Coordinates of C-alpha atoms in Angstrom, one line a residue:
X73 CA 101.7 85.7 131.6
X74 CA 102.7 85.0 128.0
X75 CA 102.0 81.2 128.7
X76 CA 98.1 82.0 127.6
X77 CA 99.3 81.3 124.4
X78 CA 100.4 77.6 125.1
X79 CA 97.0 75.8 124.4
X80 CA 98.7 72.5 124.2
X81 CA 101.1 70.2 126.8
X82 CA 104.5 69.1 125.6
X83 CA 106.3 66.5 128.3
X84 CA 109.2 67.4 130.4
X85 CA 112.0 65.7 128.9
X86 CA 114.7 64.1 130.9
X87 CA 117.7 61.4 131.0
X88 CA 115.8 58.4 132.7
X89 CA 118.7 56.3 134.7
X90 CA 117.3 52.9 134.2
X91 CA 118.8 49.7 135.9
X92 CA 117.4 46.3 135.3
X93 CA 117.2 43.7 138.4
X94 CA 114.3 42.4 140.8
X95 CA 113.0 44.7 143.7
X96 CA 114.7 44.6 147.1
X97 CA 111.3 45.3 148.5
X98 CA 107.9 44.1 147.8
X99 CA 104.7 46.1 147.3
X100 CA 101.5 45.2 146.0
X101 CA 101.4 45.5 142.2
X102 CA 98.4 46.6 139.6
X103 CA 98.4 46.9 136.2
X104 CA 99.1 50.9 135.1
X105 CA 96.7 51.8 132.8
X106 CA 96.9 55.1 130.8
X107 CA 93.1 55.9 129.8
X108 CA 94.0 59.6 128.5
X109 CA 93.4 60.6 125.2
X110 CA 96.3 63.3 125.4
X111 CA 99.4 60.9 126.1
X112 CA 102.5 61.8 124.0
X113 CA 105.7 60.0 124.1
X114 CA 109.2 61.9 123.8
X115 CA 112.7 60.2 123.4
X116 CA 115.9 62.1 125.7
X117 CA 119.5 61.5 124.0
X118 CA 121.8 62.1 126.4
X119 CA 124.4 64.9 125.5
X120 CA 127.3 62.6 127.5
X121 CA 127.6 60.0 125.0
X122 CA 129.4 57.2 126.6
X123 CA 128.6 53.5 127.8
X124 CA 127.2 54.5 131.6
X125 CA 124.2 56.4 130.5
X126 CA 121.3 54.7 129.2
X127 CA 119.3 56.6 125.9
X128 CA 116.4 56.0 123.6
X129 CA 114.3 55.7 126.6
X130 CA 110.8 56.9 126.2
X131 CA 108.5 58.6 128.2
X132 CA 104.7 59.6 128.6
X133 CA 102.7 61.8 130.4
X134 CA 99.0 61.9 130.8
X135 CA 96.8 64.6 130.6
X136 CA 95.5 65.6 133.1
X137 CA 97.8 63.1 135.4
X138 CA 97.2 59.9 137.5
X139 CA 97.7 60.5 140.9
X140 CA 96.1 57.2 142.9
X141 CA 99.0 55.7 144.7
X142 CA 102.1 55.8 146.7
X143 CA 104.4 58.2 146.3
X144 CA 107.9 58.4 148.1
X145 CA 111.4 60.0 148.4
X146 CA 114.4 58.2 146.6
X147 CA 117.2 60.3 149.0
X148 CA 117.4 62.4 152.1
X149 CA 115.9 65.8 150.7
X150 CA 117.1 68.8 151.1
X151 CA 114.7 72.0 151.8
X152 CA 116.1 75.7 151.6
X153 CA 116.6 76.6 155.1
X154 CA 118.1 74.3 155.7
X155 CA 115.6 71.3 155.8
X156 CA 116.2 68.0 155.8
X157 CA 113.3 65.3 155.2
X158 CA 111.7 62.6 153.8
X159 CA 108.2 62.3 151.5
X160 CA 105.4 59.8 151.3
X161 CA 102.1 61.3 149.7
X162 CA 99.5 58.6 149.2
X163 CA 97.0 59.8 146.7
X164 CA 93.0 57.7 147.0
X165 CA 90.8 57.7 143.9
X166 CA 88.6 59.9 146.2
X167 CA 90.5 62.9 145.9
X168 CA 91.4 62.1 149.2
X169 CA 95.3 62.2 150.0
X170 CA 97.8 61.4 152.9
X171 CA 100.9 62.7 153.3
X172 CA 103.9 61.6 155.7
X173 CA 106.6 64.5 155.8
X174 CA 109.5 63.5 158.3
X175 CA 112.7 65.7 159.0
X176 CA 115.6 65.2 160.6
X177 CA 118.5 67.1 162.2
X178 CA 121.1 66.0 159.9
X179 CA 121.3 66.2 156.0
X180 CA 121.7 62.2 155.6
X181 CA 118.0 61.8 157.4
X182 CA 119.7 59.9 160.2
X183 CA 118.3 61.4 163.1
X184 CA 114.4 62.3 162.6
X185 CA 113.0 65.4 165.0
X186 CA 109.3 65.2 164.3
X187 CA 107.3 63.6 161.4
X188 CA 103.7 65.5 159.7
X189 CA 100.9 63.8 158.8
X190 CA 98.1 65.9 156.3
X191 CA 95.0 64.7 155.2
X192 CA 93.1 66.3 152.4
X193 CA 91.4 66.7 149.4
X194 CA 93.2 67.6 146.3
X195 CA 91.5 68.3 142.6
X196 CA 92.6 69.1 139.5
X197 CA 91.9 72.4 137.7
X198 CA 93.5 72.9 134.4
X199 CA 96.7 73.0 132.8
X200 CA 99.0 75.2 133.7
X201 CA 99.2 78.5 131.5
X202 CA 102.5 79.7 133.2
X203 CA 104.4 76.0 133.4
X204 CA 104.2 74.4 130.2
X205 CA 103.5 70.4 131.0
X206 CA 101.9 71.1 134.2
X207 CA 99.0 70.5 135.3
X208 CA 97.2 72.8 138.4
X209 CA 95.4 71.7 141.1
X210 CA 93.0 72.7 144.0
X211 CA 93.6 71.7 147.4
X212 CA 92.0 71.5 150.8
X213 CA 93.3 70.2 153.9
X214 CA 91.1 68.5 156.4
X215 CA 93.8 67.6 159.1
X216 CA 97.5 68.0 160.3
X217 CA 99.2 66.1 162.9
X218 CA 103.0 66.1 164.7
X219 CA 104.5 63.6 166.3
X220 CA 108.2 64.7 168.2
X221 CA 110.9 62.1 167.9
X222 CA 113.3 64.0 169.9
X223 CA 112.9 66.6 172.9
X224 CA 116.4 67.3 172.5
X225 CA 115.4 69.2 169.1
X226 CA 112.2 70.9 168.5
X227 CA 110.3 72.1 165.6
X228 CA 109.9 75.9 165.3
X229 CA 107.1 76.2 167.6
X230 CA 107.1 79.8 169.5
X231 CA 106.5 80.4 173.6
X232 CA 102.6 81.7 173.0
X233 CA 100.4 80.3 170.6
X234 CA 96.9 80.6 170.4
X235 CA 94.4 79.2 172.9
X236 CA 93.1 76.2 170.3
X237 CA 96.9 75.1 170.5
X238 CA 97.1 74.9 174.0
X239 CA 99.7 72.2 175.0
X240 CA 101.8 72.5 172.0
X241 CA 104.5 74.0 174.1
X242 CA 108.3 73.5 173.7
X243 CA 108.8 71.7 176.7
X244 CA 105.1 69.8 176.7
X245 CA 105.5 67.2 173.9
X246 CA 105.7 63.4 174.7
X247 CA 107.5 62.0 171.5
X248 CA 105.6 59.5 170.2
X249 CA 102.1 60.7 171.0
X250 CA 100.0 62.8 167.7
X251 CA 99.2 65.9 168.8
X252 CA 96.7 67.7 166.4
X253 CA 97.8 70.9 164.6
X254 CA 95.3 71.6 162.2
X255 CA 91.3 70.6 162.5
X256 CA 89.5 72.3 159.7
X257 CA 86.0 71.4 161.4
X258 CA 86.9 72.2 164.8
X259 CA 88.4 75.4 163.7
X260 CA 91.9 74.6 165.0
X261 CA 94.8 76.2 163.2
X262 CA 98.4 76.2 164.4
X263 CA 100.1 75.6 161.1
X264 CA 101.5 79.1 161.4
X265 CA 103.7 78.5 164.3
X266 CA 105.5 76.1 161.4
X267 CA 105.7 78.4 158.9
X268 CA 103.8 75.1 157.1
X269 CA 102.1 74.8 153.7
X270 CA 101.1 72.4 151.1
X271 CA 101.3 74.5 148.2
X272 CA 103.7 72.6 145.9
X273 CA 100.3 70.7 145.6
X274 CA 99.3 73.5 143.5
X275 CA 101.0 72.2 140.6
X276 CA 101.5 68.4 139.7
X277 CA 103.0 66.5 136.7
X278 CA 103.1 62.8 135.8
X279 CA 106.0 61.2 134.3
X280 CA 106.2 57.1 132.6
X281 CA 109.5 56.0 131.7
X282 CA 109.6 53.0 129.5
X283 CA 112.3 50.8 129.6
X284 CA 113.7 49.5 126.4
X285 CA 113.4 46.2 127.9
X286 CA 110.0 46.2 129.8
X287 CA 109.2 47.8 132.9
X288 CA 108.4 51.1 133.7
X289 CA 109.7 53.7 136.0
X290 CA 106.8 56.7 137.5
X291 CA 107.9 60.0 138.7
X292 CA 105.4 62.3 140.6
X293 CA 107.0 66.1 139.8
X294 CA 105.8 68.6 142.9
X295 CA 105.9 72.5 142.8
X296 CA 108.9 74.1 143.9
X297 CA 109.1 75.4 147.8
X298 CA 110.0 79.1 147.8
X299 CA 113.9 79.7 148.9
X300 CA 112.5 82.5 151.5
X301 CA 111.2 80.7 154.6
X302 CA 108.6 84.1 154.9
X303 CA 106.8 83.4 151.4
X304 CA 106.5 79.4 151.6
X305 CA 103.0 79.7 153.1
X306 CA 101.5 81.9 149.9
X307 CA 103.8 81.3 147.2
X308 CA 102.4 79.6 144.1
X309 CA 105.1 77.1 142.7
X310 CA 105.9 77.9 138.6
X311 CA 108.6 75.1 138.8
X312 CA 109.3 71.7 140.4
X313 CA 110.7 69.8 143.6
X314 CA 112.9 66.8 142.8
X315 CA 110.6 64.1 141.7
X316 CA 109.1 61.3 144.2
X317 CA 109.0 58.0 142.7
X318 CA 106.0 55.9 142.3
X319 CA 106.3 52.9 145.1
X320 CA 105.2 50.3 142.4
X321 CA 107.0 51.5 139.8
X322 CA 110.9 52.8 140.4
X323 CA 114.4 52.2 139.6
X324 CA 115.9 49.7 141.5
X325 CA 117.6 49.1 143.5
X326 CA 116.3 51.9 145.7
X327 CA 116.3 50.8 149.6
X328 CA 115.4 54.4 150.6
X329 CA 112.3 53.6 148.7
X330 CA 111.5 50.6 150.8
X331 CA 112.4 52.6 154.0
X332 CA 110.0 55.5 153.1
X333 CA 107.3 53.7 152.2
X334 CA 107.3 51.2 155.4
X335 CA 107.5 54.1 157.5
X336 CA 104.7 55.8 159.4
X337 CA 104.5 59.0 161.7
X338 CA 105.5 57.1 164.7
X339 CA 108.0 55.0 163.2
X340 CA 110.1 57.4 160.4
X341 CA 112.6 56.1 158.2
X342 CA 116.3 56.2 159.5
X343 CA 118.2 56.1 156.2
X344 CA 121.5 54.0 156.1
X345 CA 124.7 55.8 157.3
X346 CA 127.1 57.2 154.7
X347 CA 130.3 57.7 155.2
X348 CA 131.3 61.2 155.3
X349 CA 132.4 62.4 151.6
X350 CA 135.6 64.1 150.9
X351 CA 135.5 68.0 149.3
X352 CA 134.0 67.6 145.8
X353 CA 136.5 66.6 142.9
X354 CA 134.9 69.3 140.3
X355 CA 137.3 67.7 137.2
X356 CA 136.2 67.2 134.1
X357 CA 132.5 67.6 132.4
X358 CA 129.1 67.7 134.3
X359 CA 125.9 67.6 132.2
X360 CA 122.5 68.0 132.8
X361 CA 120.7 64.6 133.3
X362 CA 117.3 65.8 132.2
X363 CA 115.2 68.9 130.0
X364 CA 114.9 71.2 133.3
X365 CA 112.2 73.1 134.6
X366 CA 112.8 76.3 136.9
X367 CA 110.8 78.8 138.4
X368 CA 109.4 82.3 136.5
X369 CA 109.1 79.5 132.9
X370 CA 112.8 78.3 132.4
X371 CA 113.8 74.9 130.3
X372 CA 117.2 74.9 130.4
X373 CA 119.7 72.1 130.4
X374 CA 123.3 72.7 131.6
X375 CA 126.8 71.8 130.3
X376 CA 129.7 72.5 132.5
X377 CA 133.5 71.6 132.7
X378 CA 136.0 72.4 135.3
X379 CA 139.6 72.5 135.4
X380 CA 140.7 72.1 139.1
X381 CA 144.2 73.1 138.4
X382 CA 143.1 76.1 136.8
X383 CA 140.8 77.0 139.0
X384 CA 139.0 77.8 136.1
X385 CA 135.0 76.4 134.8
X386 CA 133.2 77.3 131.6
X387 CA 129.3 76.4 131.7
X388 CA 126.9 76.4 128.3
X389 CA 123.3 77.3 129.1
X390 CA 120.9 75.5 126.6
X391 CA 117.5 77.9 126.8
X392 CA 114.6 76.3 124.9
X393 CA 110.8 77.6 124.8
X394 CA 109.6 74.1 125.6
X395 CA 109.5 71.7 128.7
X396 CA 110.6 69.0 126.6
X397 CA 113.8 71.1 125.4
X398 CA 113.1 70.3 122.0
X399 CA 113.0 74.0 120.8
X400 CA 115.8 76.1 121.0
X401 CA 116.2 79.9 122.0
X402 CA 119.8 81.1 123.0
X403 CA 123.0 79.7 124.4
X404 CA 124.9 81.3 127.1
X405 CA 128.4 80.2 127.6
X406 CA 130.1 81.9 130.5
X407 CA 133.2 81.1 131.5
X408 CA 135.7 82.5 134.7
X409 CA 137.5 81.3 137.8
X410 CA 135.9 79.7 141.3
X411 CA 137.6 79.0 144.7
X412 CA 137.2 76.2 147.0
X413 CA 136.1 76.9 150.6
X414 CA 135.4 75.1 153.9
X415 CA 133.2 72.6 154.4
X416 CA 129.3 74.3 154.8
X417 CA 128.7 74.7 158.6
X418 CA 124.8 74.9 157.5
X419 CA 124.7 72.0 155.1
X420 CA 126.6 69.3 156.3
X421 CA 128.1 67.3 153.2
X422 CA 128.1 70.5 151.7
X423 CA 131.4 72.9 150.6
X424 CA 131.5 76.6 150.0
X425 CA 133.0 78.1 146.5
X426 CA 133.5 81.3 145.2
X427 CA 132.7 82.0 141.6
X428 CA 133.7 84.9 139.3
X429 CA 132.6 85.2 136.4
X430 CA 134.4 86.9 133.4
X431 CA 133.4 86.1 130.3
X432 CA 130.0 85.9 128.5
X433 CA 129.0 84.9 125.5
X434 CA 125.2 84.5 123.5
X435 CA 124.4 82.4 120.4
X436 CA 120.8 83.7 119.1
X437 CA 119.0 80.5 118.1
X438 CA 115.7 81.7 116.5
X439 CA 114.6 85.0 114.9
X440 CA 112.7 86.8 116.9
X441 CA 115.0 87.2 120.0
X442 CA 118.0 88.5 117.2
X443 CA 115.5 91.1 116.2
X444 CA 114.8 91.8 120.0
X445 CA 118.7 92.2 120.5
X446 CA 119.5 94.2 117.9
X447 CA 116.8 97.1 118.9
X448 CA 118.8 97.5 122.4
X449 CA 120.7 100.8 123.1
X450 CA 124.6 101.1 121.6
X451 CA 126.6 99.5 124.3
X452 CA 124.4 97.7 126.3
X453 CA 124.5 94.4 124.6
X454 CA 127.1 93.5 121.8
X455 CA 127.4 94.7 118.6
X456 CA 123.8 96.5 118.1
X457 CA 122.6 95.3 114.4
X458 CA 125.3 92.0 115.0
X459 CA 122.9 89.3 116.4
X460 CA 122.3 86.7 113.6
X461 CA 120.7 83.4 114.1
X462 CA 123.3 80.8 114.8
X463 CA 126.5 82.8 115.2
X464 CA 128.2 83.9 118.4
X465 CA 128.8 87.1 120.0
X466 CA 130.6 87.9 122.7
X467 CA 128.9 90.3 124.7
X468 CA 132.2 91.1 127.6
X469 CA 133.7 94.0 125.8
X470 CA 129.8 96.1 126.6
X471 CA 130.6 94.7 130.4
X472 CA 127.3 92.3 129.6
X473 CA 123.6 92.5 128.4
X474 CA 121.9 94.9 130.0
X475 CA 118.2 93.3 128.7
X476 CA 119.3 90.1 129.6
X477 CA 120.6 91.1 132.7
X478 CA 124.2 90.2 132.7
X479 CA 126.5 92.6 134.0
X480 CA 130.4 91.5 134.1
X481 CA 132.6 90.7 136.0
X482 CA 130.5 89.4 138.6
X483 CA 131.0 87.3 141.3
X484 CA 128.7 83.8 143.1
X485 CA 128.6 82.6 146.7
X486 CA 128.0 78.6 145.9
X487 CA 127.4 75.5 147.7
X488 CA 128.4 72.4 145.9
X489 CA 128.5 68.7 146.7
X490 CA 129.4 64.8 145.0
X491 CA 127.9 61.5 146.0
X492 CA 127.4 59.0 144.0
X493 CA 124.3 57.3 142.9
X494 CA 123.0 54.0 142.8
X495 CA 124.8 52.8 139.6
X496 CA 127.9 54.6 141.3
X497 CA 128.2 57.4 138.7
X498 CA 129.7 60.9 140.2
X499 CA 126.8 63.2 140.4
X500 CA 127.2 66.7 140.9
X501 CA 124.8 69.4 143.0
X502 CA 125.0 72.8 142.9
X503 CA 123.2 75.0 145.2
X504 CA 119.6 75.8 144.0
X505 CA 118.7 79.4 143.0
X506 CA 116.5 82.0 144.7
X507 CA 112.9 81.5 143.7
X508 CA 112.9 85.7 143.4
X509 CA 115.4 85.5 140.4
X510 CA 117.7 87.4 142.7
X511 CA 121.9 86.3 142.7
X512 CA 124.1 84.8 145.9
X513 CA 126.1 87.6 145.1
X514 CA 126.5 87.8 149.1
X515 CA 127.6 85.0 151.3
X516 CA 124.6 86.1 153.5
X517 CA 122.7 84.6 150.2
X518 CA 124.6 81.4 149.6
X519 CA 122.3 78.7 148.8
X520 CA 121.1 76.0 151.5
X521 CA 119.6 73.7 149.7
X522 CA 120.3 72.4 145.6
X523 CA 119.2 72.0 141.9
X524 CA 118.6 68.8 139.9
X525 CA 121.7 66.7 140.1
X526 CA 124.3 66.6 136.8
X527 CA 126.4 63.5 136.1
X528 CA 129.3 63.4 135.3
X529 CA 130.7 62.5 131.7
X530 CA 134.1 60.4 131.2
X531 CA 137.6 62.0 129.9
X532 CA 136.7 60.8 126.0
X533 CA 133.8 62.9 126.0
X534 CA 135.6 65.7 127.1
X535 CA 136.6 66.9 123.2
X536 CA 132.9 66.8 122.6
X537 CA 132.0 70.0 124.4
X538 CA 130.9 71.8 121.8
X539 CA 129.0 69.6 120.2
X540 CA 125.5 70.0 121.3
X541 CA 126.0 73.9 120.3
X542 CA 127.0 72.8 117.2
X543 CA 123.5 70.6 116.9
X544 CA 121.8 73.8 118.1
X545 CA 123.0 76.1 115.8
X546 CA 121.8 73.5 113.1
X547 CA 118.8 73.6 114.6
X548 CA 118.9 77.1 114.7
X549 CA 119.3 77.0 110.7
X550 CA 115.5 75.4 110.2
X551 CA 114.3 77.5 113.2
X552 CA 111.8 79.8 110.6
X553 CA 110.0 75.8 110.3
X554 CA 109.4 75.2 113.7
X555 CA 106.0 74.8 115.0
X556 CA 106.0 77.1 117.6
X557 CA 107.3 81.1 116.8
X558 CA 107.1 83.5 119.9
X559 CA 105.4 86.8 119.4
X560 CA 107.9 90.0 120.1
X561 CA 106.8 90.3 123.1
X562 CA 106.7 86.8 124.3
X563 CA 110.6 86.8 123.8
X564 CA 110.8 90.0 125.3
X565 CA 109.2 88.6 128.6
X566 CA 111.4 85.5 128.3
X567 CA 114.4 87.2 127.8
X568 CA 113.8 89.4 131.2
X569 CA 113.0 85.6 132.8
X570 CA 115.1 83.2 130.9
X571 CA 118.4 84.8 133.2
X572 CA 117.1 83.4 136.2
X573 CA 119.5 85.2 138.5
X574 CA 117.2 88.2 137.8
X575 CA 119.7 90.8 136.9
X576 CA 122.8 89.1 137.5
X577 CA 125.1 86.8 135.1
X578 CA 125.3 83.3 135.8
X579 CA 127.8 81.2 137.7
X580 CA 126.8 78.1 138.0

């Protein structure tokens, strides 16, 4: 991969939402020490400029990461699939680690099925040459336990499994009793009947947010868990999982936090009831809360506004060659028309849209992608000899980009949903992409499962839109004096990558 040529680690940057006011929940503290050599510090300025988000916070990243403590979920996760669980990974200055996955019938973690203990021993390797900011790891599992909460639903576990799993049967699990799965010295192995795996182990980052008034805030970012159930057990992660929060050191209030980390396998967290939400009020202007890291090397941050009585959306894609967004490539802006569906019979909380896209257009921000663009064949991509850093083209009347992948009109199977988070803000999720770089251009491939939350901006920011394209394209003016200029190829690569619905334009 063209990553060999990162030889350094910038840090993921991200809006930090930072609340001040004393834990709900008590846990041992200890002073956090940062003993690396290799610790930067980044500031994120939100693009929604208004009085609800919090800026100027900093945060640091060691190199190579801290891993000793507690580790758990902020919010009932969701898994493609679906799945719906719960995490608490304990990491022991040993190597040695524990983790407690429980899932749950229902996508509010309400009613938990069966919980998963591991034990194992994880190392680190190197940093990542494929995910910029990441740092790779080796990992070894010792032993893997179930415990059934329910006999009314079972895990995937098949009629015949092989004689070392004798007794793991549908019908002959007492819930509440550990029954081993995995024994790496006894030679057990049943992990298949599962379809389990560890291997967003495989790649771990570290994040410290400072508060500007003391405190600090510690993320643990996770691989990514392939969206085909078939490829989880091999797959090795090139993006992230939604972070888990250090149990020491998190926002508060967070009593999901509390929950999770009381919890054990016998006794799994039963998160509070919500009431059920109504269909998603898309109005106005989402933005990304955070620099964003995908799968196949994609820092993006997103911009989108919808006009319900329209029925119409426009979305700005920010593509940078950095995990700290601080470099610029391109800008797509797409814009087109959606319609709202039913209610997800998959997803519960979840509702179904239809997206079409129309429109497309690409603002070049550096040079070597413009000279990239303008070598492509007479009507496959804009105006051949047209791309010029900083300025616009609209790349609709050539029905797309055919190096970029976009071909227009084209047409999304989505799953969106609201809630609100814990400073009440409207958040936004939309259904998470297929880890292959394919396109739900089928409702057989609508997503299960969903991306980084966006939050959502108030109507006086609206008429700011365009503004962070604007700082962009000033960017863009400078970009022959910034540190970092890809090779030819390297933006050829990233430009076959960068449109991560891998030959498809984007929706949302």
């Amino acid at each position: 991969m063209s990553g060999g040529r990162f030889n350094h680690l910038l840090r993921v940057l991200w809006q930090a939402v930072l609340v001040s006011g004393s834990k709900l929940w008590e846990v041992p503290t200890a002073p956090l020490g940062f003993s690396s050599n290799h610790t930067t510090s980044l500031e994120w300025e939100p693009q929604c400029q208004y009085h609800h988000l919090q800026d100027g916070v900093r945060i640091t990243a060691d190199i190579p990461p801290k891993l000793e403590g507690n580790w758990v979920s902020t919010r009932c996760e969701v898994r493609p699939g679906p799945e719906f669980l719960t995490r608490s990974y304990t990491f022991y200055p040993s190597h040695l680690f524990k983790a407690l996955q429980h899932y749950y019938t229902d996508s509010g973690c309400e009613e938990p099925t069966y919980s998963l203990v591991v034990r194992g021993k994880l190392r680190l390797r190197q940093a990542s040459w494929i995910t910029r900011g990441a740092t790779e790891t080796e990992h070894h599992l010792h032993k893997v336990g179930i415990v059934i909460h329910s006999q009314g639903v079972m895990p995937r576990l098949p009629a015949r499994l092989p004689s070392v799993c004798v007794g793991l049967t549908l019908g002959g699990m007492v819930p509440g009793r550990l029954y081993e799965l995995y024994n790496a010295q006894a030679g057990r192995d049943c992990l298949g009947a599962l379809g389990f795996s560890m291997m967003e182990l495989g790649l771990v980052r570290v994040e410290t947010q400072h508060k500007p008034h003391g405190g600090l805030v510690q993320e643990l970012f996770l691989g990514d868990v392939h969206t085909d159930w078939t490829k989880r057990t091999y797959y090795q992660p090139t993006g992230y999982q939604q972070p888990l929060q250090n149990a020491m050191h998190h926002i508060h209030p967070c009593p999901v936090c509390a929950l999770v980390f009381r919890a054990s396998e016998q006794r799994p967290p039963v998160l509070p009831r919500v009431p059920a939400s109504a269909p998603p009020s898309l109005h106005g202007r989402w933005v990304s809360q955070r620099c964003e890291v995908r799968p196949a090397v994609l820092f993006l941050t997103r911009d989108f506004t919808f006009r319900p009585d329209e029925h119409s959306w426009e979305g700005f894609y920010h593509h940078y060659s950095d995990p700290s967004c601080s470099q610029p490539t391109f800008t797509l802006q797409a814009s087109g028309h959606y319609a709202q569906g039913d209610p997800s019979a998959k997803v519960a909380g979840g509702t179904e849209f239809v997206f079409k896209v129309t429109r497309v257009s690409v603002t070049i921000l550096e040079g070597a992608t413009a000279r990239v663009l303008n070598e492509t064949r007479p009507g496959s991509c804009g105006k051949v000899g047209g791309w010029e850093v900083g300025v616009e083209q609209d790349i609709t009347p050539t029905d797309g980009c055919t190096v970029l992948g976009i071909k227009l009109p084209h047409k999304e199977y989505e799953l969106f949903k609201t809630e609100m988070d814990h400073r009440w803000r409207p958040l936004l999720f939309i259904g998470e992409r297929p880890t292959d770089g394919s396109s739900p251009d089928r409702p057989q491939k609508r997503p299960t499962s969903y991306q980084a939350p966006m939050v959502h901006c108030g109507e006086e920011d609206t008429p700011t839109l365009y503004h962070h394209t604007n700082q962009l394209k000033l960017a863009a003016s400078g970009a022959k004096n910034l540190p970092w200029q890809p090779s030819f190829v390297l933006v050829l690569v990233s430009l076959l990558l960068l449109w991560y619905d891998g030959g498809t334009a984007h929706s949302v």
